[in-house]
Amino acid sequence: MAMISTYLTPSSQLSGPKSSTAASPPLFSGLRRSSASLSTTQSFFHSVNSHTLRSSSSSNRTSRGIVAMAGSGKFFVGGNWKCNGTKDSIKQLVSDLNSATLEPDVDVVVGPPFVYIDQVKNSLTDRIEIAAQNSWIGKGGAFTGEISAEQLKDIGCKWVILGHSERRHVIGEDDQFIGKKAAYALGQDLGVIACIGELLEEREAGKTFDVYAVPSWDNIVIAYEPVWAIGTGKVASPEQAQEVHVAVRDWLAKNVSPEVASKTRIIYGGSVNAGNSAELAKKEDIDGFLVGGASLKGADFATIINSVTAKKVAA
Ligand code: PGA
């Protein structure tokens, strides 16, 4: 079982939201793996020196120039509707999405609030799959207020978003808890959109991403969402996002397998909108987006989905 965890080693070289740079090489730590069974979250830390990553991978990729997609996975765009919407507004949004022209070579997923999943499932085109925004750590039963992975499958969900920063930092979920959820959901054949991403103070202290336990790399999309960029309008620059995405991909290559590194979609989230998605999409390790606010507007979400064309042009 491959595990990812939360700890990160401070560094001074990461670019902050205002693109500051410093001298010493950053250490990315916090990706860990374990041979433990699916039901445990035992793990050990594994440090990755991103200075090495940067010189061996990022800069080589930059010099290749014309390569716009380092991974082999299909472009993936998820809309995280969070706790937004009413029956009426969702009816309108679904209608806008149904009539939008979407590029064919993109996996598209939307995550409505639980109570509207059935409405969306019954009215949205099959072209777009549905994600839940959370799931319980195990089989259902006497767990008031929770929703099980089995129930999500029963209602037609293919995906679940786990580890979102709002669940971590507002609700207080920790790595172990999120790891259990991921393990259980994957075991039920749900795809997991696994969110990682640092707080502003963590970035300023040189930490870039936090990660948590996952049981297998099949069926996982990693969403890198720097917390300082979520819902703030402060999007990471394409370079800032690429820097972390390449570190995650290189970690996967070294610690899981080159095949998993290639096929795992690493998507960016945090103030993505119809105006900035094309520039971000051009970066070769950005395999798509997880979109909050802008996914509530059908036309804007369609533009973000169709930013895959910028990637193709860049290639
Ligand atoms: P945002 O949210 O696009 O509104 O910044 C992204 C997310 O939280 O997934």
PDB file of C-alpha atoms and ligand atoms in Angstrom:
ATOM      1  CA  MET A   1       0.000   0.000   0.000  1.00  0.00           C
ATOM      2  CA  ALA A   2       1.393   3.355  -0.948  1.00  0.00           C
ATOM      3  CA  MET A   3       0.806   6.067   1.571  1.00  0.00           C
ATOM      4  CA  ILE A   4       1.103   9.773   1.494  1.00  0.00           C
ATOM      5  CA  SER A   5       1.220  11.804   4.680  1.00  0.00           C
ATOM      6  CA  THR A   6       1.230  15.322   5.917  1.00  0.00           C
ATOM      7  CA  TYR A   7       4.642  16.211   7.126  1.00  0.00           C
ATOM      8  CA  LEU A   8       6.815  18.535   5.131  1.00  0.00           C
ATOM      9  CA  THR A   9      10.337  19.707   5.625  1.00  0.00           C
ATOM     10  CA  PRO A  10      10.807  23.474   5.779  1.00  0.00           C
ATOM     11  CA  SER A  11      12.682  25.069   2.973  1.00  0.00           C
ATOM     12  CA  SER A  12      13.343  28.579   1.887  1.00  0.00           C
ATOM     13  CA  GLN A  13      13.394  28.151  -1.841  1.00  0.00           C
ATOM     14  CA  LEU A  14       9.773  27.717  -2.696  1.00  0.00           C
ATOM     15  CA  SER A  15       8.167  30.598  -4.414  1.00  0.00           C
ATOM     16  CA  GLY A  16       5.555  32.203  -2.218  1.00  0.00           C
ATOM     17  CA  PRO A  17       2.302  33.547  -3.546  1.00  0.00           C
ATOM     18  CA  LYS A  18       4.167  36.678  -4.541  1.00  0.00           C
ATOM     19  CA  SER A  19       6.880  34.624  -6.272  1.00  0.00           C
ATOM     20  CA  SER A  20       9.716  35.204  -3.862  1.00  0.00           C
ATOM     21  CA  THR A  21      12.706  32.914  -4.196  1.00  0.00           C
ATOM     22  CA  ALA A  22      15.557  32.181  -1.839  1.00  0.00           C
ATOM     23  CA  ALA A  23      18.799  30.312  -1.778  1.00  0.00           C
ATOM     24  CA  SER A  24      18.751  26.879  -0.177  1.00  0.00           C
ATOM     25  CA  PRO A  25      17.219  23.838  -1.856  1.00  0.00           C
ATOM     26  CA  PRO A  26      13.770  22.840  -0.665  1.00  0.00           C
ATOM     27  CA  LEU A  27      13.155  19.469   0.872  1.00  0.00           C
ATOM     28  CA  PHE A  28       9.845  17.926   0.093  1.00  0.00           C
ATOM     29  CA  SER A  29       9.032  15.433   2.746  1.00  0.00           C
ATOM     30  CA  GLY A  30       5.784  13.859   3.616  1.00  0.00           C
ATOM     31  CA  LEU A  31       5.215  11.340   0.925  1.00  0.00           C
ATOM     32  CA  ARG A  32       5.347   7.980   2.547  1.00  0.00           C
ATOM     33  CA  ARG A  33       4.545   4.434   1.679  1.00  0.00           C
ATOM     34  CA  SER A  34       3.723   1.348   3.606  1.00  0.00           C
ATOM     35  CA  SER A  35       3.208  -2.329   3.077  1.00  0.00           C
ATOM     36  CA  ALA A  36       0.406  -2.305   5.613  1.00  0.00           C
ATOM     37  CA  SER A  37      -3.004  -3.687   4.777  1.00  0.00           C
ATOM     38  CA  LEU A  38      -5.854  -1.525   3.545  1.00  0.00           C
ATOM     39  CA  SER A  39      -7.336  -1.284   7.008  1.00  0.00           C
ATOM     40  CA  THR A  40      -4.335   0.348   8.656  1.00  0.00           C
ATOM     41  CA  THR A  41      -2.637   3.646   8.237  1.00  0.00           C
ATOM     42  CA  GLN A  42       0.791   2.580   9.440  1.00  0.00           C
ATOM     43  CA  SER A  43       3.378   4.330   7.399  1.00  0.00           C
ATOM     44  CA  PHE A  44       6.823   5.724   7.322  1.00  0.00           C
ATOM     45  CA  PHE A  45       8.058   9.018   6.097  1.00  0.00           C
ATOM     46  CA  HIS A  46       9.957   9.282   2.937  1.00  0.00           C
ATOM     47  CA  SER A  47      11.829  12.431   2.131  1.00  0.00           C
ATOM     48  CA  VAL A  48      12.306  13.776  -1.308  1.00  0.00           C
ATOM     49  CA  ASN A  49      14.876  16.418  -2.014  1.00  0.00           C
ATOM     50  CA  SER A  50      13.255  18.629  -4.540  1.00  0.00           C
ATOM     51  CA  HIS A  51      16.493  20.333  -5.433  1.00  0.00           C
ATOM     52  CA  THR A  52      17.404  17.057  -7.098  1.00  0.00           C
ATOM     53  CA  LEU A  53      13.948  16.831  -8.567  1.00  0.00           C
ATOM     54  CA  ARG A  54      14.195  20.278  -9.953  1.00  0.00           C
ATOM     55  CA  SER A  55      17.507  19.823 -11.654  1.00  0.00           C
ATOM     56  CA  SER A  56      16.773  16.328 -12.893  1.00  0.00           C
ATOM     57  CA  SER A  57      13.223  16.839 -14.041  1.00  0.00           C
ATOM     58  CA  SER A  58      11.712  20.295 -14.086  1.00  0.00           C
ATOM     59  CA  SER A  59      14.490  22.014 -15.889  1.00  0.00           C
ATOM     60  CA  ASN A  60      14.878  19.198 -18.387  1.00  0.00           C
ATOM     61  CA  ARG A  61      11.212  19.419 -19.124  1.00  0.00           C
ATOM     62  CA  THR A  62      11.395  23.142 -19.529  1.00  0.00           C
ATOM     63  CA  SER A  63      14.172  22.747 -22.020  1.00  0.00           C
ATOM     64  CA  ARG A  64      12.144  20.240 -24.000  1.00  0.00           C
ATOM     65  CA  GLY A  65       9.714  23.085 -24.498  1.00  0.00           C
ATOM     66  CA  ILE A  66       7.267  21.509 -26.857  1.00  0.00           C
ATOM     67  CA  VAL A  67       6.100  18.788 -24.484  1.00  0.00           C
ATOM     68  CA  ALA A  68       2.868  19.929 -22.849  1.00  0.00           C
ATOM     69  CA  MET A  69       1.812  16.760 -21.113  1.00  0.00           C
ATOM     70  CA  ALA A  70       4.239  14.820 -18.958  1.00  0.00           C
ATOM     71  CA  GLY A  71       1.615  12.361 -17.792  1.00  0.00           C
ATOM     72  CA  SER A  72      -0.208   9.914 -20.019  1.00  0.00           C
ATOM     73  CA  GLY A  73      -3.601  10.305 -18.336  1.00  0.00           C
ATOM     74  CA  LYS A  74      -6.539  12.041 -19.949  1.00  0.00           C
ATOM     75  CA  PHE A  75      -7.110  15.683 -19.019  1.00  0.00           C
ATOM     76  CA  PHE A  76      -9.425  15.784 -16.009  1.00  0.00           C
ATOM     77  CA  VAL A  77     -11.619  18.654 -14.846  1.00  0.00           C
ATOM     78  CA  GLY A  78     -13.704  18.449 -11.690  1.00  0.00           C
ATOM     79  CA  GLY A  79     -16.248  20.965 -10.473  1.00  0.00           C
ATOM     80  CA  ASN A  80     -16.533  21.128  -6.702  1.00  0.00           C
ATOM     81  CA  TRP A  81     -19.846  22.789  -5.991  1.00  0.00           C
ATOM     82  CA  LYS A  82     -19.207  22.724  -2.230  1.00  0.00           C
ATOM     83  CA  CYS A  83     -22.204  23.741  -0.108  1.00  0.00           C
ATOM     84  CA  ASN A  84     -23.814  25.809  -2.846  1.00  0.00           C
ATOM     85  CA  GLY A  85     -27.016  25.667  -4.809  1.00  0.00           C
ATOM     86  CA  THR A  86     -30.740  25.202  -4.620  1.00  0.00           C
ATOM     87  CA  LYS A  87     -32.985  22.934  -6.654  1.00  0.00           C
ATOM     88  CA  ASP A  88     -33.606  25.831  -9.027  1.00  0.00           C
ATOM     89  CA  SER A  89     -30.037  27.067  -9.412  1.00  0.00           C
ATOM     90  CA  ILE A  90     -28.824  23.507  -9.925  1.00  0.00           C
ATOM     91  CA  LYS A  91     -31.498  22.922 -12.552  1.00  0.00           C
ATOM     92  CA  GLN A  92     -30.141  25.938 -14.421  1.00  0.00           C
ATOM     93  CA  LEU A  93     -26.532  24.871 -14.017  1.00  0.00           C
ATOM     94  CA  VAL A  94     -27.297  21.361 -15.286  1.00  0.00           C
ATOM     95  CA  SER A  95     -29.154  22.796 -18.245  1.00  0.00           C
ATOM     96  CA  ASP A  96     -26.178  25.044 -19.071  1.00  0.00           C
ATOM     97  CA  LEU A  97     -23.788  22.101 -18.819  1.00  0.00           C
ATOM     98  CA  ASN A  98     -26.012  19.904 -20.944  1.00  0.00           C
ATOM     99  CA  SER A  99     -26.037  22.455 -23.724  1.00  0.00           C
ATOM    100  CA  ALA A 100     -22.326  23.315 -23.554  1.00  0.00           C
ATOM    101  CA  THR A 101     -19.963  22.076 -26.227  1.00  0.00           C
ATOM    102  CA  LEU A 102     -17.207  20.160 -24.485  1.00  0.00           C
ATOM    103  CA  GLU A 103     -13.970  18.908 -25.963  1.00  0.00           C
ATOM    104  CA  PRO A 104     -14.152  15.123 -26.177  1.00  0.00           C
ATOM    105  CA  ASP A 105     -10.767  14.241 -24.715  1.00  0.00           C
ATOM    106  CA  VAL A 106     -11.425  15.423 -21.173  1.00  0.00           C
ATOM    107  CA  ASP A 107     -12.821  13.520 -18.207  1.00  0.00           C
ATOM    108  CA  VAL A 108     -15.383  15.815 -16.609  1.00  0.00           C
ATOM    109  CA  VAL A 109     -16.810  15.359 -13.121  1.00  0.00           C
ATOM    110  CA  VAL A 110     -19.056  17.541 -10.983  1.00  0.00           C
ATOM    111  CA  GLY A 111     -19.496  17.312  -7.221  1.00  0.00           C
ATOM    112  CA  PRO A 112     -22.923  18.536  -6.089  1.00  0.00           C
ATOM    113  CA  PRO A 113     -23.933  18.653  -2.436  1.00  0.00           C
ATOM    114  CA  PHE A 114     -25.209  15.220  -1.338  1.00  0.00           C
ATOM    115  CA  VAL A 115     -28.846  16.234  -1.283  1.00  0.00           C
ATOM    116  CA  TYR A 116     -28.803  17.241  -4.942  1.00  0.00           C
ATOM    117  CA  ILE A 117     -26.847  14.295  -6.307  1.00  0.00           C
ATOM    118  CA  ASP A 118     -29.975  12.426  -7.318  1.00  0.00           C
ATOM    119  CA  GLN A 119     -31.415  15.475  -9.060  1.00  0.00           C
ATOM    120  CA  VAL A 120     -28.169  15.974 -10.951  1.00  0.00           C
ATOM    121  CA  LYS A 121     -27.804  12.303 -11.788  1.00  0.00           C
ATOM    122  CA  ASN A 122     -31.302  12.273 -13.253  1.00  0.00           C
ATOM    123  CA  SER A 123     -30.888  15.397 -15.344  1.00  0.00           C
ATOM    124  CA  LEU A 124     -27.228  15.752 -16.305  1.00  0.00           C
ATOM    125  CA  THR A 125     -25.781  14.348 -19.513  1.00  0.00           C
ATOM    126  CA  ASP A 126     -23.886  11.067 -19.100  1.00  0.00           C
ATOM    127  CA  ARG A 127     -20.907  12.865 -20.603  1.00  0.00           C
ATOM    128  CA  ILE A 128     -20.244  14.260 -17.124  1.00  0.00           C
ATOM    129  CA  GLU A 129     -19.682  11.968 -14.153  1.00  0.00           C
ATOM    130  CA  ILE A 130     -20.658  12.710 -10.582  1.00  0.00           C
ATOM    131  CA  ALA A 131     -18.522  12.976  -7.486  1.00  0.00           C
ATOM    132  CA  ALA A 132     -19.563  13.208  -3.874  1.00  0.00           C
ATOM    133  CA  GLN A 133     -17.752  15.683  -1.660  1.00  0.00           C
ATOM    134  CA  ASN A 134     -17.135  13.244   1.169  1.00  0.00           C
ATOM    135  CA  SER A 135     -17.719   9.656   2.250  1.00  0.00           C
ATOM    136  CA  TRP A 136     -17.621   7.659   5.443  1.00  0.00           C
ATOM    137  CA  ILE A 137     -14.572   5.643   6.518  1.00  0.00           C
ATOM    138  CA  GLY A 138     -16.308   2.297   6.243  1.00  0.00           C
ATOM    139  CA  LYS A 139     -19.512   0.432   5.755  1.00  0.00           C
ATOM    140  CA  GLY A 140     -22.673   2.297   6.673  1.00  0.00           C
ATOM    141  CA  GLY A 141     -24.623   1.716   9.855  1.00  0.00           C
ATOM    142  CA  ALA A 142     -25.125   3.702  13.045  1.00  0.00           C
ATOM    143  CA  PHE A 143     -23.146   6.765  11.945  1.00  0.00           C
ATOM    144  CA  THR A 144     -25.492   9.718  12.135  1.00  0.00           C
ATOM    145  CA  GLY A 145     -25.039  12.242   9.383  1.00  0.00           C
ATOM    146  CA  GLU A 146     -22.622  10.151   7.357  1.00  0.00           C
ATOM    147  CA  ILE A 147     -22.911   8.790   3.814  1.00  0.00           C
ATOM    148  CA  SER A 148     -21.238   5.519   2.861  1.00  0.00           C
ATOM    149  CA  ALA A 149     -19.296   4.714  -0.267  1.00  0.00           C
ATOM    150  CA  GLU A 150     -21.830   1.970  -1.012  1.00  0.00           C
ATOM    151  CA  GLN A 151     -24.636   4.525  -0.946  1.00  0.00           C
ATOM    152  CA  LEU A 152     -22.712   6.791  -3.272  1.00  0.00           C
ATOM    153  CA  LYS A 153     -22.269   3.975  -5.727  1.00  0.00           C
ATOM    154  CA  ASP A 154     -25.920   3.069  -5.383  1.00  0.00           C
ATOM    155  CA  ILE A 155     -26.956   6.565  -6.367  1.00  0.00           C
ATOM    156  CA  GLY A 156     -24.638   6.661  -9.375  1.00  0.00           C
ATOM    157  CA  CYS A 157     -21.509   8.429  -8.119  1.00  0.00           C
ATOM    158  CA  LYS A 158     -18.266   7.366  -9.715  1.00  0.00           C
ATOM    159  CA  TRP A 159     -16.000   9.604  -7.663  1.00  0.00           C
ATOM    160  CA  VAL A 160     -15.507  11.129  -4.249  1.00  0.00           C
ATOM    161  CA  ILE A 161     -13.474  14.192  -3.301  1.00  0.00           C
ATOM    162  CA  LEU A 162     -11.443  13.467  -0.149  1.00  0.00           C
ATOM    163  CA  GLY A 163      -9.008  15.473   1.912  1.00  0.00           C
ATOM    164  CA  HIS A 164     -10.218  18.833   0.719  1.00  0.00           C
ATOM    165  CA  SER A 165      -8.660  21.641   2.717  1.00  0.00           C
ATOM    166  CA  GLU A 166     -12.042  22.803   3.951  1.00  0.00           C
ATOM    167  CA  ARG A 167     -12.600  19.395   5.503  1.00  0.00           C
ATOM    168  CA  ARG A 168      -9.135  19.444   6.990  1.00  0.00           C
ATOM    169  CA  HIS A 169      -8.960  22.984   8.252  1.00  0.00           C
ATOM    170  CA  VAL A 170     -12.594  23.852   8.909  1.00  0.00           C
ATOM    171  CA  ILE A 171     -13.985  20.473   9.918  1.00  0.00           C
ATOM    172  CA  GLY A 172     -10.727  19.174  11.426  1.00  0.00           C
ATOM    173  CA  GLU A 173     -10.199  15.934   9.526  1.00  0.00           C
ATOM    174  CA  ASP A 174      -6.711  14.521   9.873  1.00  0.00           C
ATOM    175  CA  ASP A 175      -4.551  12.361   7.640  1.00  0.00           C
ATOM    176  CA  GLN A 176      -5.435   9.092   9.309  1.00  0.00           C
ATOM    177  CA  PHE A 177      -9.140   9.720   9.016  1.00  0.00           C
ATOM    178  CA  ILE A 178      -8.854  10.833   5.397  1.00  0.00           C
ATOM    179  CA  GLY A 179      -6.621   7.878   4.653  1.00  0.00           C
ATOM    180  CA  LYS A 180      -9.239   5.489   5.991  1.00  0.00           C
ATOM    181  CA  LYS A 181     -11.868   7.127   3.829  1.00  0.00           C
ATOM    182  CA  ALA A 182      -9.664   6.878   0.772  1.00  0.00           C
ATOM    183  CA  ALA A 183      -8.925   3.225   1.457  1.00  0.00           C
ATOM    184  CA  TYR A 184     -12.557   2.363   1.886  1.00  0.00           C
ATOM    185  CA  ALA A 185     -13.798   4.336  -1.118  1.00  0.00           C
ATOM    186  CA  LEU A 186     -11.157   2.828  -3.388  1.00  0.00           C
ATOM    187  CA  GLY A 187     -12.068  -0.609  -2.095  1.00  0.00           C
ATOM    188  CA  GLN A 188     -15.619   0.096  -3.214  1.00  0.00           C
ATOM    189  CA  ASP A 189     -14.396   1.053  -6.693  1.00  0.00           C
ATOM    190  CA  LEU A 190     -15.046   4.735  -6.304  1.00  0.00           C
ATOM    191  CA  GLY A 191     -12.475   6.977  -7.911  1.00  0.00           C
ATOM    192  CA  VAL A 192     -10.863   9.304  -5.379  1.00  0.00           C
ATOM    193  CA  ILE A 193      -9.969  12.905  -6.052  1.00  0.00           C
ATOM    194  CA  ALA A 194      -7.341  13.173  -3.324  1.00  0.00           C
ATOM    195  CA  CYS A 195      -6.625  16.765  -2.344  1.00  0.00           C
ATOM    196  CA  ILE A 196      -3.294  17.974  -1.041  1.00  0.00           C
ATOM    197  CA  GLY A 197      -2.055  21.500  -0.509  1.00  0.00           C
ATOM    198  CA  GLU A 198      -0.339  23.810   1.902  1.00  0.00           C
ATOM    199  CA  LEU A 199      -1.552  26.728   4.017  1.00  0.00           C
ATOM    200  CA  LEU A 200      -0.052  30.138   3.330  1.00  0.00           C
ATOM    201  CA  GLU A 201       2.028  29.973   6.513  1.00  0.00           C
ATOM    202  CA  GLU A 202       3.257  26.536   5.503  1.00  0.00           C
ATOM    203  CA  ARG A 203       4.352  27.817   2.103  1.00  0.00           C
ATOM    204  CA  GLU A 204       6.047  30.759   3.737  1.00  0.00           C
ATOM    205  CA  ALA A 205       7.838  28.273   5.985  1.00  0.00           C
ATOM    206  CA  GLY A 206       8.878  26.356   2.875  1.00  0.00           C
ATOM    207  CA  LYS A 207       6.332  23.563   2.980  1.00  0.00           C
ATOM    208  CA  THR A 208       4.470  22.866  -0.180  1.00  0.00           C
ATOM    209  CA  PHE A 209       2.070  20.017   0.016  1.00  0.00           C
ATOM    210  CA  ASP A 210       0.504  17.865   2.592  1.00  0.00           C
ATOM    211  CA  VAL A 211      -0.567  14.406   1.725  1.00  0.00           C
ATOM    212  CA  TYR A 212      -2.115  11.419   3.418  1.00  0.00           C
ATOM    213  CA  ALA A 213      -2.532   7.711   3.292  1.00  0.00           C
ATOM    214  CA  VAL A 214      -3.927   6.000   0.247  1.00  0.00           C
ATOM    215  CA  PRO A 215      -4.145   2.259  -0.307  1.00  0.00           C
ATOM    216  CA  SER A 216      -3.402   2.025  -3.997  1.00  0.00           C
ATOM    217  CA  TRP A 217      -2.686   4.331  -6.871  1.00  0.00           C
ATOM    218  CA  ASP A 218      -5.297   2.956  -9.195  1.00  0.00           C
ATOM    219  CA  ASN A 219      -8.306   5.196  -9.537  1.00  0.00           C
ATOM    220  CA  ILE A 220      -6.775   8.232  -7.846  1.00  0.00           C
ATOM    221  CA  VAL A 221      -6.541  11.730  -9.197  1.00  0.00           C
ATOM    222  CA  ILE A 222      -4.287  13.973  -7.098  1.00  0.00           C
ATOM    223  CA  ALA A 223      -5.539  17.530  -6.751  1.00  0.00           C
ATOM    224  CA  TYR A 224      -2.868  19.987  -5.679  1.00  0.00           C
ATOM    225  CA  GLU A 225      -4.720  22.869  -4.091  1.00  0.00           C
ATOM    226  CA  PRO A 226      -2.606  25.388  -2.203  1.00  0.00           C
ATOM    227  CA  VAL A 227      -4.930  26.547   0.547  1.00  0.00           C
ATOM    228  CA  TRP A 228      -3.941  30.181   0.062  1.00  0.00           C
ATOM    229  CA  ALA A 229      -5.295  29.987  -3.480  1.00  0.00           C
ATOM    230  CA  ILE A 230      -8.668  28.413  -2.723  1.00  0.00           C
ATOM    231  CA  GLY A 231     -11.544  30.838  -3.049  1.00  0.00           C
ATOM    232  CA  THR A 232      -9.201  33.783  -2.646  1.00  0.00           C
ATOM    233  CA  GLY A 233      -8.770  34.876  -6.250  1.00  0.00           C
ATOM    234  CA  LYS A 234      -5.001  34.412  -5.733  1.00  0.00           C
ATOM    235  CA  VAL A 235      -4.306  31.711  -8.263  1.00  0.00           C
ATOM    236  CA  ALA A 236      -0.903  30.045  -8.156  1.00  0.00           C
ATOM    237  CA  SER A 237       1.189  31.069 -11.107  1.00  0.00           C
ATOM    238  CA  PRO A 238       1.566  28.357 -13.755  1.00  0.00           C
ATOM    239  CA  GLU A 239       5.205  28.068 -12.658  1.00  0.00           C
ATOM    240  CA  GLN A 240       4.307  27.675  -8.981  1.00  0.00           C
ATOM    241  CA  ALA A 241       1.796  24.963  -9.795  1.00  0.00           C
ATOM    242  CA  GLN A 242       4.124  23.203 -12.221  1.00  0.00           C
ATOM    243  CA  GLU A 243       6.900  23.223  -9.618  1.00  0.00           C
ATOM    244  CA  VAL A 244       4.812  21.240  -7.170  1.00  0.00           C
ATOM    245  CA  HIS A 245       3.181  19.015  -9.776  1.00  0.00           C
ATOM    246  CA  VAL A 246       6.523  17.905 -11.107  1.00  0.00           C
ATOM    247  CA  ALA A 247       7.712  17.169  -7.571  1.00  0.00           C
ATOM    248  CA  VAL A 248       4.639  15.036  -6.939  1.00  0.00           C
ATOM    249  CA  ARG A 249       5.060  13.195 -10.229  1.00  0.00           C
ATOM    250  CA  ASP A 250       8.720  12.595  -9.598  1.00  0.00           C
ATOM    251  CA  TRP A 251       7.948  11.325  -6.141  1.00  0.00           C
ATOM    252  CA  LEU A 252       5.493   8.863  -7.655  1.00  0.00           C
ATOM    253  CA  ALA A 253       8.092   7.752 -10.198  1.00  0.00           C
ATOM    254  CA  LYS A 254      10.703   7.143  -7.540  1.00  0.00           C
ATOM    255  CA  ASN A 255       8.531   5.709  -4.800  1.00  0.00           C
ATOM    256  CA  VAL A 256       5.696   3.954  -6.547  1.00  0.00           C
ATOM    257  CA  SER A 257       6.555   3.325 -10.190  1.00  0.00           C
ATOM    258  CA  PRO A 258       7.227   5.227 -13.390  1.00  0.00           C
ATOM    259  CA  GLU A 259       4.014   3.777 -14.751  1.00  0.00           C
ATOM    260  CA  VAL A 260       1.927   5.196 -11.888  1.00  0.00           C
ATOM    261  CA  ALA A 261       3.740   8.522 -12.188  1.00  0.00           C
ATOM    262  CA  SER A 262       2.837   8.667 -15.825  1.00  0.00           C
ATOM    263  CA  LYS A 263      -0.779   7.629 -15.588  1.00  0.00           C
ATOM    264  CA  THR A 264      -1.807   9.504 -12.411  1.00  0.00           C
ATOM    265  CA  ARG A 265      -3.545  12.755 -13.192  1.00  0.00           C
ATOM    266  CA  ILE A 266      -2.182  15.615 -11.082  1.00  0.00           C
ATOM    267  CA  ILE A 267      -4.675  18.445 -11.280  1.00  0.00           C
ATOM    268  CA  TYR A 268      -4.482  21.982  -9.938  1.00  0.00           C
ATOM    269  CA  GLY A 269      -7.128  23.733  -7.853  1.00  0.00           C
ATOM    270  CA  GLY A 270      -7.354  27.200  -6.331  1.00  0.00           C
ATOM    271  CA  SER A 271      -9.022  30.180  -8.014  1.00  0.00           C
ATOM    272  CA  VAL A 272      -9.019  28.577 -11.442  1.00  0.00           C
ATOM    273  CA  ASN A 273     -11.316  30.516 -13.737  1.00  0.00           C
ATOM    274  CA  ALA A 274     -12.194  30.921 -17.386  1.00  0.00           C
ATOM    275  CA  GLY A 275      -9.506  33.570 -17.751  1.00  0.00           C
ATOM    276  CA  ASN A 276      -6.514  31.748 -16.268  1.00  0.00           C
ATOM    277  CA  SER A 277      -7.101  28.085 -17.084  1.00  0.00           C
ATOM    278  CA  ALA A 278      -5.478  28.098 -20.528  1.00  0.00           C
ATOM    279  CA  GLU A 279      -2.139  29.398 -19.228  1.00  0.00           C
ATOM    280  CA  LEU A 280      -2.151  26.845 -16.423  1.00  0.00           C
ATOM    281  CA  ALA A 281      -3.133  24.043 -18.802  1.00  0.00           C
ATOM    282  CA  LYS A 282      -0.068  24.677 -20.925  1.00  0.00           C
ATOM    283  CA  LYS A 283       2.183  23.435 -18.139  1.00  0.00           C
ATOM    284  CA  GLU A 284       3.144  19.892 -18.863  1.00  0.00           C
ATOM    285  CA  ASP A 285       2.537  18.434 -15.408  1.00  0.00           C
ATOM    286  CA  ILE A 286      -0.860  20.088 -14.993  1.00  0.00           C
ATOM    287  CA  ASP A 287      -3.286  17.383 -16.071  1.00  0.00           C
ATOM    288  CA  GLY A 288      -6.468  19.281 -15.376  1.00  0.00           C
ATOM    289  CA  PHE A 289      -8.250  21.229 -12.672  1.00  0.00           C
ATOM    290  CA  LEU A 290     -10.412  21.048  -9.594  1.00  0.00           C
ATOM    291  CA  VAL A 291     -12.631  24.098  -9.768  1.00  0.00           C
ATOM    292  CA  GLY A 292     -14.749  25.610  -7.016  1.00  0.00           C
ATOM    293  CA  GLY A 293     -16.450  28.966  -7.588  1.00  0.00           C
ATOM    294  CA  ALA A 294     -16.109  29.000 -11.372  1.00  0.00           C
ATOM    295  CA  SER A 295     -17.713  25.567 -11.661  1.00  0.00           C
ATOM    296  CA  LEU A 296     -21.011  27.112 -10.563  1.00  0.00           C
ATOM    297  CA  LYS A 297     -21.231  28.966 -13.859  1.00  0.00           C
ATOM    298  CA  GLY A 298     -21.841  26.576 -16.730  1.00  0.00           C
ATOM    299  CA  ALA A 299     -20.213  28.684 -19.428  1.00  0.00           C
ATOM    300  CA  ASP A 300     -17.087  29.348 -17.360  1.00  0.00           C
ATOM    301  CA  PHE A 301     -16.770  25.708 -16.394  1.00  0.00           C
ATOM    302  CA  ALA A 302     -17.060  24.718 -20.060  1.00  0.00           C
ATOM    303  CA  THR A 303     -14.288  27.169 -20.944  1.00  0.00           C
ATOM    304  CA  ILE A 304     -12.076  25.635 -18.263  1.00  0.00           C
ATOM    305  CA  ILE A 305     -12.810  22.121 -19.556  1.00  0.00           C
ATOM    306  CA  ASN A 306     -12.019  23.244 -23.082  1.00  0.00           C
ATOM    307  CA  SER A 307      -8.684  24.726 -22.004  1.00  0.00           C
ATOM    308  CA  VAL A 308      -7.367  21.287 -22.920  1.00  0.00           C
ATOM    309  CA  THR A 309      -7.005  22.829 -26.381  1.00  0.00           C
ATOM    310  CA  ALA A 310      -4.333  25.177 -24.999  1.00  0.00           C
ATOM    311  CA  LYS A 311      -2.443  22.090 -23.916  1.00  0.00           C
ATOM    312  CA  LYS A 312      -2.737  20.590 -27.366  1.00  0.00           C
ATOM    313  CA  VAL A 313      -1.553  23.787 -29.019  1.00  0.00           C
ATOM    314  CA  ALA A 314       1.358  23.989 -26.599  1.00  0.00           C
ATOM    315  CA  ALA A 315       2.288  20.421 -27.501  1.00  0.00           C
TER     316      ALA A 315
HETATM  317  P1  PGA B   1     -11.947  27.740  -5.896  1.00  0.00           P
HETATM  318  O1  PGA B   1     -12.012  26.371  -5.080  1.00  0.00           O
HETATM  319  O2  PGA B   1     -11.845  27.377  -7.366  1.00  0.00           O
HETATM  320  O3  PGA B   1     -13.209  28.460  -5.574  1.00  0.00           O
HETATM  321  O4  PGA B   1     -10.728  28.470  -5.430  1.00  0.00           O
HETATM  322  C1  PGA B   1     -11.269  25.255  -5.482  1.00  0.00           C
HETATM  323  C2  PGA B   1     -11.532  24.101  -4.546  1.00  0.00           C
HETATM  324  O5  PGA B   1     -11.665  24.322  -3.337  1.00  0.00           O
HETATM  325  O6  PGA B   1     -11.597  22.937  -4.980  1.00  0.00           O
END
